[in-house]
Coordinates of C-alpha atoms in Angstrom, one line a residue:
M1 CA 4.4 19.2 25.3
V2 CA 3.5 21.6 22.5
P3 CA 6.3 24.0 21.3
H4 CA 5.7 27.7 21.7
L5 CA 7.0 30.5 19.5
Y6 CA 6.7 34.1 20.8
G7 CA 4.6 32.9 23.6
R8 CA 2.0 31.2 21.3
P9 CA 1.6 27.5 20.5
Y10 CA 3.7 26.5 17.4
T11 CA 1.6 24.0 15.3
D12 CA 3.9 23.5 12.3
Y13 CA 5.7 20.6 13.9
P14 CA 5.1 18.4 17.0
C15 CA 7.3 18.4 20.0
L16 CA 9.9 15.5 19.7
F17 CA 12.7 17.4 17.9
F18 CA 12.4 20.4 20.2
I19 CA 12.4 18.2 23.3
F20 CA 15.8 16.8 22.1
Q21 CA 17.1 20.3 21.6
Y22 CA 15.9 21.3 25.1
V23 CA 17.6 18.2 26.6
F24 CA 20.9 19.0 24.9
S25 CA 20.7 22.6 26.0
L26 CA 20.4 21.6 29.7
P27 CA 24.1 21.1 30.4
S28 CA 25.0 24.6 29.4
G29 CA 21.9 26.2 30.8
H30 CA 21.0 28.0 27.6
V31 CA 20.5 27.3 23.9
T32 CA 23.7 27.2 21.8
A33 CA 24.4 26.5 18.1
L34 CA 25.8 23.1 19.2
S35 CA 22.8 22.1 21.4
I36 CA 20.2 22.8 18.7
S37 CA 22.3 21.0 16.1
L38 CA 23.1 17.9 18.1
P39 CA 19.8 16.1 17.4
S40 CA 20.6 16.4 13.6
A41 CA 24.2 15.4 14.0
L42 CA 23.4 12.3 16.2
S43 CA 20.6 11.3 13.9
A44 CA 23.0 11.4 10.9
S45 CA 25.5 9.3 12.9
G46 CA 22.8 6.8 13.7
L47 CA 21.7 6.7 10.1
I48 CA 25.3 6.0 9.0
L49 CA 25.6 3.1 11.6
L50 CA 22.2 1.7 10.5
T51 CA 23.4 1.8 6.8
W52 CA 26.5 -0.2 7.8
W53 CA 24.6 -2.8 9.9
F54 CA 21.7 -3.3 7.4
T55 CA 23.9 -3.5 4.3
K56 CA 26.4 -5.9 5.9
D57 CA 23.5 -8.2 7.0
H58 CA 22.3 -8.5 3.4
L59 CA 25.3 -7.9 1.1
R60 CA 29.1 -8.3 1.2
E61 CA 31.0 -6.4 3.9
K62 CA 32.8 -4.5 1.1
V63 CA 29.4 -3.3 -0.3
A64 CA 28.3 -2.3 3.2
F65 CA 31.5 -0.2 3.6
I66 CA 31.0 1.5 0.3
A67 CA 27.3 2.2 1.0
T68 CA 28.2 3.7 4.4
I69 CA 30.9 5.9 2.9
C70 CA 28.6 6.9 0.0
L71 CA 26.1 8.3 2.5
A72 CA 28.5 9.8 5.1
A73 CA 30.7 11.7 2.5
L74 CA 27.9 13.3 0.5
P75 CA 28.3 17.0 0.9
E76 CA 24.5 17.6 1.1
F77 CA 24.1 15.0 3.8
W78 CA 27.1 16.4 5.7
L79 CA 25.8 19.9 5.5
K80 CA 22.3 18.9 6.7
A81 CA 23.8 16.9 9.6
Q82 CA 25.6 19.9 11.1
K83 CA 22.5 22.1 11.1
A84 CA 19.2 22.0 13.1
T85 CA 17.4 19.9 10.4
I86 CA 14.2 18.2 11.7
D87 CA 14.1 16.0 8.6
M88 CA 17.4 14.3 9.6
L89 CA 15.7 13.0 12.8
L90 CA 12.7 11.9 10.6
A91 CA 15.1 10.2 8.2
L92 CA 16.5 8.1 11.0
E93 CA 13.1 7.2 12.3
C94 CA 11.7 6.3 8.9
S95 CA 14.9 4.2 8.1
I96 CA 14.7 2.3 11.4
A97 CA 11.0 1.6 10.8
I98 CA 11.5 0.2 7.3
V99 CA 14.7 -1.8 8.2
C100 CA 12.9 -3.3 11.2
L101 CA 9.8 -4.3 9.1
F102 CA 12.2 -6.0 6.6
Q103 CA 14.2 -7.7 9.3
A104 CA 11.0 -8.9 11.0
E105 CA 10.0 -10.6 7.8
K106 CA 13.4 -12.2 7.5
A107 CA 13.6 -13.4 11.2
G108 CA 13.1 -17.1 11.7
R109 CA 11.9 -16.9 15.3
K110 CA 8.6 -15.3 16.2
Q111 CA 10.0 -13.5 19.3
V112 CA 12.7 -11.8 17.2
S113 CA 10.1 -10.9 14.5
R114 CA 7.8 -9.4 17.1
A115 CA 10.6 -7.4 18.6
F116 CA 11.5 -6.0 15.2
N117 CA 7.9 -5.1 14.5
L118 CA 7.6 -3.4 17.9
F119 CA 10.7 -1.3 17.1
A120 CA 9.2 -0.4 13.7
Y121 CA 5.9 0.8 15.1
L122 CA 7.6 2.8 17.9
S123 CA 9.8 4.5 15.2
I124 CA 6.6 5.3 13.2
L125 CA 5.1 6.8 16.4
A126 CA 8.3 8.8 16.9
G127 CA 8.1 10.0 13.3
V128 CA 4.6 11.3 13.8
L129 CA 5.7 13.1 17.0
T130 CA 8.6 14.6 15.0
K131 CA 6.9 15.9 11.8
G132 CA 3.2 14.9 11.9
L133 CA 1.5 12.8 9.3
V134 CA 4.6 12.4 7.2
G135 CA 5.9 10.1 10.0
L136 CA 3.6 7.5 8.5
L137 CA 5.6 7.3 5.3
P138 CA 7.3 4.0 6.3
L139 CA 3.9 2.3 6.1
F140 CA 3.4 3.6 2.5
C141 CA 6.9 2.4 1.6
W142 CA 6.1 -1.0 3.0
F143 CA 2.8 -1.1 1.0
L144 CA 4.8 -0.4 -2.2
Y145 CA 7.3 -3.1 -1.3
L146 CA 4.5 -5.7 -0.9
A147 CA 2.8 -4.5 -4.0
L148 CA 6.0 -4.8 -6.1
Q149 CA 6.2 -8.4 -5.0
K150 CA 2.5 -8.9 -5.8
R151 CA 1.8 -10.0 -2.2
F152 CA -1.7 -8.5 -2.2
M153 CA -3.0 -11.0 0.4
D154 CA -0.3 -9.8 2.8
I155 CA -1.5 -6.2 2.1
L156 CA -5.1 -7.0 3.0
I157 CA -4.0 -8.8 6.2
A158 CA -1.8 -5.8 7.2
I159 CA -4.3 -3.0 6.4
P160 CA -6.2 -3.2 9.8
K161 CA -2.9 -3.1 11.6
W162 CA -1.7 -0.1 9.6
I163 CA -5.0 1.7 10.3
L164 CA -4.7 1.0 14.0
I165 CA -1.1 2.3 14.2
S166 CA -1.9 5.4 12.1
V167 CA -5.0 6.3 14.2
A168 CA -3.1 5.7 17.5
A169 CA -0.2 8.0 16.4
I170 CA -2.5 10.7 15.0
C171 CA -4.7 10.6 18.1
L172 CA -1.7 10.9 20.4
E173 CA -0.4 14.0 18.5
A174 CA -4.0 15.5 18.4
M175 CA -4.3 14.9 22.2
L176 CA -1.2 16.9 22.9
F177 CA -2.5 19.9 20.9
F178 CA -6.0 19.5 22.4
K179 CA -4.7 19.6 26.0
T180 CA -2.9 22.8 25.2
G181 CA -5.4 24.8 23.2
G182 CA -8.6 22.7 22.7
I183 CA -10.2 21.8 19.4
Q184 CA -9.2 25.1 17.8
L185 CA -5.5 24.4 18.2
V186 CA -6.0 20.9 16.8
E187 CA -7.7 22.4 13.7
Q188 CA -4.8 24.9 13.4
A189 CA -2.3 22.0 13.6
I190 CA -4.1 20.1 10.8
S191 CA -4.1 23.2 8.6
S192 CA -0.4 24.0 9.2
Q193 CA 0.9 20.4 9.0
F194 CA -1.2 19.0 6.2
L195 CA -3.7 21.2 4.4
S196 CA -1.4 24.2 3.8
R197 CA 1.2 21.9 2.3
I198 CA -1.1 20.0 0.0
G199 CA -3.1 22.8 -1.6
G200 CA -2.0 25.9 -3.4
Q201 CA 0.6 26.6 -6.0
P202 CA 3.8 24.5 -5.6
N203 CA 6.8 26.7 -4.6
K204 CA 9.1 24.7 -6.9
P205 CA 8.6 22.9 -10.3
F206 CA 7.6 19.2 -10.5
Y207 CA 11.1 18.1 -11.5
Y208 CA 12.8 19.9 -8.6
Y209 CA 13.4 16.7 -6.5
F210 CA 14.9 14.8 -9.4
I211 CA 17.4 17.6 -10.0
Y212 CA 18.1 17.9 -6.3
L213 CA 18.9 14.1 -6.0
A214 CA 21.0 14.2 -9.1
L215 CA 23.1 17.1 -7.8
S216 CA 23.3 15.5 -4.3
F217 CA 24.6 12.2 -5.6
L218 CA 26.6 13.8 -8.4
P219 CA 30.1 13.0 -6.8
W220 CA 29.3 9.3 -6.9
I221 CA 27.7 9.5 -10.3
L222 CA 30.9 11.0 -11.6
W223 CA 32.9 8.4 -9.7
I224 CA 31.0 5.6 -11.5
L225 CA 31.5 7.3 -14.8
A226 CA 35.3 7.5 -14.1
Q227 CA 35.3 3.8 -13.4
L228 CA 33.4 3.0 -16.5
S229 CA 35.8 5.1 -18.6
L230 CA 38.6 2.9 -17.3
M231 CA 36.7 -0.3 -18.0
K232 CA 36.8 0.4 -21.8
R233 CA 40.6 -0.1 -21.6
S234 CA 40.4 -3.2 -19.5
S235 CA 40.3 -6.7 -20.9
Y236 CA 38.5 -8.0 -17.7
T237 CA 36.0 -10.8 -18.1
R238 CA 33.4 -11.1 -15.4
T239 CA 33.1 -14.4 -13.6
E240 CA 30.3 -15.9 -11.6
S241 CA 32.2 -15.6 -8.3
Q242 CA 32.1 -11.8 -8.6
K243 CA 28.4 -11.2 -8.7
V244 CA 27.1 -8.9 -6.0
E245 CA 25.8 -11.1 -3.3
G246 CA 22.4 -10.6 -1.7
L247 CA 20.4 -9.6 -4.8
D248 CA 19.7 -13.3 -5.5
D249 CA 17.3 -12.9 -2.5
N250 CA 14.9 -11.1 -4.9
R251 CA 13.8 -8.9 -1.9
L252 CA 16.5 -6.2 -1.4
L253 CA 16.2 -4.5 -4.8
P254 CA 12.3 -4.2 -4.6
L255 CA 12.8 -2.8 -1.0
L256 CA 15.2 -0.1 -2.2
V257 CA 12.9 0.9 -5.0
A258 CA 9.8 1.0 -2.8
W259 CA 11.7 2.8 0.0
S260 CA 13.0 5.6 -2.2
S261 CA 9.8 5.9 -4.3
G262 CA 7.6 5.8 -1.2
I263 CA 9.4 8.9 0.2
L264 CA 9.5 10.7 -3.1
I265 CA 6.0 10.3 -4.4
P266 CA 4.1 12.0 -1.6
Y267 CA 6.4 15.0 -1.7
L268 CA 5.9 15.3 -5.5
L269 CA 2.2 15.8 -4.8
S270 CA 2.9 18.4 -2.1
A271 CA 2.8 22.2 -2.8
S272 CA 5.7 22.7 -0.4
R273 CA 8.9 21.3 -1.9
H274 CA 12.3 21.5 -0.2
G275 CA 15.4 19.3 -0.6
R276 CA 15.6 18.4 3.1
Y277 CA 12.2 16.7 2.9
I278 CA 13.6 13.7 1.1
L279 CA 16.5 13.0 3.4
P280 CA 14.7 9.7 4.4
A281 CA 15.4 8.5 0.8
F282 CA 19.2 9.0 1.1
M283 CA 19.9 5.7 2.8
P284 CA 18.3 3.4 0.1
L285 CA 19.8 5.5 -2.6
A286 CA 23.3 5.2 -1.0
I287 CA 22.9 1.4 -0.9
A288 CA 21.8 1.4 -4.5
M289 CA 24.7 3.6 -5.5
A290 CA 27.2 1.2 -3.7
L291 CA 26.2 -1.8 -5.9
P292 CA 27.6 -0.5 -9.2
I293 CA 30.6 1.1 -7.4
S294 CA 31.4 -2.3 -5.8
R295 CA 30.9 -4.2 -9.0
L296 CA 33.1 -1.9 -11.1
T297 CA 35.8 -1.9 -8.4
D298 CA 36.0 -5.7 -8.6
M299 CA 36.5 -5.3 -12.4
L300 CA 39.5 -2.9 -12.1
D301 CA 43.0 -4.1 -12.5
E302 CA 46.0 -2.7 -10.7
E303 CA 46.8 -0.3 -13.5
D304 CA 43.3 1.1 -13.4
V305 CA 43.6 1.6 -9.6
H306 CA 46.8 3.6 -10.1
R307 CA 45.0 5.8 -12.7
L308 CA 42.3 6.6 -10.2
L309 CA 44.8 7.3 -7.5
R310 CA 46.6 9.8 -9.8
G311 CA 43.2 11.4 -10.6
V312 CA 42.3 11.8 -6.9
F313 CA 45.8 13.2 -6.2
I314 CA 45.4 15.9 -8.9
L315 CA 41.9 16.7 -7.7
S316 CA 43.2 17.1 -4.2
I317 CA 45.9 19.5 -5.3
T318 CA 43.2 21.5 -7.2
V319 CA 40.8 21.6 -4.2
G320 CA 43.7 22.6 -1.9
I321 CA 44.6 25.6 -4.1
I322 CA 40.9 26.7 -4.4
L323 CA 40.5 26.5 -0.6
L324 CA 43.7 28.4 -0.1
V325 CA 42.6 31.2 -2.5
L326 CA 39.2 31.4 -0.7
F327 CA 40.9 31.6 2.7
V328 CA 43.4 34.4 1.6
W329 CA 40.9 36.3 -0.6
N330 CA 38.0 36.0 1.9
P331 CA 35.3 37.2 -0.4
F332 CA 32.5 36.9 2.1
G333 CA 34.3 38.7 5.0
S334 CA 34.3 35.6 7.2
K335 CA 36.1 35.4 10.5
R336 CA 38.9 33.0 9.6
A337 CA 39.0 30.0 11.9
F338 CA 42.7 29.4 11.2
G339 CA 43.1 26.9 14.2
A340 CA 40.1 24.9 13.2
L341 CA 41.3 24.7 9.6
V342 CA 44.7 23.6 10.6
L343 CA 43.3 20.9 12.9
L344 CA 40.9 19.7 10.1
S345 CA 43.6 19.6 7.5
T346 CA 45.9 17.7 9.8
M347 CA 43.2 15.1 10.5
A348 CA 42.4 14.7 6.8
F349 CA 46.0 14.3 5.8
F350 CA 46.6 11.7 8.6
C351 CA 43.5 9.7 7.4
A352 CA 44.6 9.9 3.8
W353 CA 48.1 8.8 4.7
I354 CA 46.7 5.7 6.5
V355 CA 44.4 4.8 3.6
W356 CA 47.3 5.4 1.1
R357 CA 49.3 2.7 2.9
L358 CA 46.5 0.2 2.8
E359 CA 46.7 -2.5 0.0
I360 CA 42.9 -2.5 -0.8
D361 CA 41.2 -2.1 -4.1
I362 CA 38.8 0.5 -2.8
R363 CA 41.7 2.8 -1.8
P364 CA 40.9 5.4 -4.5
F365 CA 37.2 5.4 -3.5
F366 CA 38.1 5.9 0.1
L367 CA 40.6 8.8 -0.6
F368 CA 38.0 10.5 -2.8
A369 CA 35.5 10.2 0.1
I370 CA 38.0 11.8 2.5
L371 CA 38.6 14.6 0.0
M372 CA 34.9 15.3 -0.3
T373 CA 34.4 15.3 3.4
Y374 CA 37.4 17.6 4.0
S375 CA 36.6 20.0 1.2
T376 CA 32.9 20.3 2.4
S377 CA 34.0 21.0 6.0
A378 CA 36.8 23.4 5.0
A379 CA 34.6 25.3 2.7
C380 CA 32.0 25.7 5.5
L381 CA 34.7 27.0 7.9
T382 CA 36.0 29.4 5.2
I383 CA 32.7 30.7 3.7
E384 CA 29.8 29.9 6.1
P385 CA 30.6 32.5 8.8
G386 CA 30.6 35.3 6.3
I387 CA 27.4 34.2 4.6
S388 CA 25.6 33.7 7.9
Q389 CA 26.6 37.2 9.0
K390 CA 25.4 38.7 5.7
E391 CA 22.1 36.8 5.9
S392 CA 21.7 37.7 9.6
A393 CA 19.2 40.4 10.5
Q394 CA 21.5 41.9 13.2
K395 CA 22.7 45.0 11.2
F396 CA 19.2 45.7 9.9
A397 CA 17.5 45.3 13.3
M398 CA 20.1 47.6 14.9
C399 CA 19.6 50.2 12.2
T400 CA 15.8 50.0 12.4
E401 CA 15.6 50.3 16.2
K402 CA 18.5 52.7 17.0
S403 CA 16.0 55.5 17.7
L404 CA 13.1 53.3 19.0
S405 CA 11.1 54.9 21.8
P406 CA 10.2 52.9 24.9
G407 CA 7.0 51.0 24.3
E408 CA 6.9 51.8 20.6
K409 CA 5.7 48.8 18.6
V410 CA 7.6 47.2 15.8
I411 CA 5.3 45.6 13.2
L412 CA 6.6 42.9 10.9
V413 CA 4.4 42.4 7.8
G414 CA 4.8 39.5 5.4
L415 CA 7.6 37.9 7.5
K416 CA 6.8 34.5 8.8
P417 CA 7.4 34.1 12.6
D418 CA 9.3 30.8 12.2
K419 CA 11.4 31.8 9.3
N420 CA 12.7 35.3 8.5
G421 CA 10.7 36.8 11.3
I422 CA 12.7 34.8 13.9
K423 CA 15.9 36.1 12.4
Y424 CA 14.8 39.6 13.1
A425 CA 13.4 38.8 16.6
L426 CA 16.8 37.4 17.7
F427 CA 18.3 40.9 17.6
S428 CA 15.2 43.0 18.3
M429 CA 14.9 45.2 21.4
A430 CA 11.1 45.2 21.0
Y431 CA 10.9 41.4 21.5
P432 CA 8.8 40.0 23.2
K433 CA 6.4 42.8 24.4
T434 CA 6.2 45.2 21.4
L435 CA 7.2 43.0 18.4
L436 CA 4.1 42.0 16.4
F437 CA 3.6 39.8 13.3
I438 CA 0.9 40.7 10.8
Q439 CA 0.4 38.9 7.5
G440 CA -1.7 41.5 5.7
P441 CA -2.6 45.2 5.6
E442 CA -5.9 44.6 7.5
G443 CA -4.0 44.2 10.8
L444 CA -2.5 47.7 10.5
K445 CA -5.9 49.6 10.7
N446 CA -6.4 49.5 14.5
L447 CA -2.8 50.1 15.6
S448 CA -2.0 53.2 17.6
L449 CA 0.5 55.7 16.0
P450 CA 3.5 56.0 15.8
F451 CA 5.0 52.6 15.1
V452 CA 7.8 51.1 13.1
L453 CA 6.9 48.9 10.1
V454 CA 9.2 46.2 8.7
I455 CA 8.2 44.7 5.3
P456 CA 9.8 42.9 2.4
E457 CA 10.3 45.3 -0.5
K458 CA 8.3 43.1 -2.9
N459 CA 5.2 43.5 -0.6
L460 CA 5.2 47.3 -0.6
E461 CA 2.4 47.3 -3.3
I462 CA 0.1 45.5 -0.9
I463 CA 0.3 48.2 1.7
A464 CA 0.6 51.1 -0.7
P465 CA -2.9 52.4 0.0
F466 CA -2.2 52.4 3.8
L467 CA 1.1 54.3 3.3
S468 CA -0.6 56.9 1.1
R469 CA -2.8 57.8 4.0
H470 CA 0.0 58.3 6.5
V471 CA 3.1 60.4 7.0
T472 CA 6.1 58.0 6.8
R473 CA 9.8 58.1 7.0
I474 CA 12.2 55.5 5.7
L475 CA 14.5 54.2 8.5
C476 CA 16.6 51.5 6.9
Q477 CA 17.0 49.3 3.9
G478 CA 18.7 45.9 4.2
S479 CA 18.2 42.2 3.8
I480 CA 17.3 39.2 5.9
H481 CA 18.4 35.9 4.4
N482 CA 18.8 37.4 1.0
R483 CA 15.3 38.9 1.1
K484 CA 15.4 42.7 0.7
V485 CA 13.5 44.4 3.5
L486 CA 12.6 48.0 4.3
S487 CA 11.7 49.6 7.6
L488 CA 9.6 52.7 7.9
K489 CA 8.4 55.0 10.7
I490 CA 4.6 55.5 10.5
I491 CA 4.3 58.9 12.2
S492 CA 0.8 60.0 11.8
S493 CA -2.3 60.1 9.6
K494 CA -2.5 62.7 6.7
K495 CA -5.2 65.3 7.2

């Protein structure tokens, strides 16, 4: 039940996400790009359905529809959904847990409340088995929610339960590692999943996540600004009947604040910062974004709606021209998936035609969402294959190993096995027997000569003393995922 990489236990993440990838690979009998991406895609689909159900239960159906489209049409969400993103599964598990805790509090019957609580705790357990301690984030979000409502007695009552759930989840994960490699593997898992991500110099600045979220939700921020610009021309007067329903409950808004903050705060304190980490905050932010969009949509008159439609039409023509230029120019040397692009364009046009005929006030919003989804997918089909090929290590590995002798070792220095290292290993003839990973120059001392050395160019200074004592020959220069790398043949020691 512990993942293995290059024949050794992989402790960075627990097993659940990899189990799903294995299950989806069974029908074809081998791993494919589709089988390893399906857990992310299905998790994203589940998150979209959960957004619809939860928002509809607490707000108007119109707000629920807008919130669902806000999430589904985000280019960043769309891109992460189609790749093997472990944080997408975690986002679904965290969202289910928080939603169930909220629904349990709202439920009138004890049996229903207990069922929701059970689902919440099972989701937290699944989160821990997906990404370790960060699977406990829903408990922190719920703590913040109760604190915002000044329900300190409820917090004191819940603390023993939270401790019990946390200890049970952590012990289950630790037991899986212990059964595979004993206490040493447990210590290694604690280091790789927790200690290494807390200490050290942050890989990105403190404000990184705020910029990332602003850019991720930028399309809807611009849409709100477009609606506001039209409101200046409108003589609309707000009436009581057009308030957003559900916020009078005084519980939903604190939940959205606690939910998004509870995901963001721990990652702000972490040394490892990546945008995908805060995918669990996308659902509450999409719901929060839907509230002003819905309110402003209610305030628009028919003339304003037509202005928005004209703007979306002009934007569609512009996007179409840009995509056509990219397809013809092909700057990244991609294999052009003409059939897939035609099918995608036909589906997008058909959906837009149906929406255009609907007499609804959110018609411009819906068309804009279709345009975003289409342009993101079309851009991926046009650009992504070429970028992936350039970032692939295939050419570099073939160049490096074209004269590799049988049994000769290939040593990778400074390339992490689960990141750029695996990109090289996918195309290496030396894998698995004679491909070795070494993090520093110390591991080079006892190796028998000759061997091939692969190292990032920026790390050459680290092994400069070793190279100065040996006869070397440059084999190949290239890049792996935009990182410049160099391969050398270490022939013999200098006399």
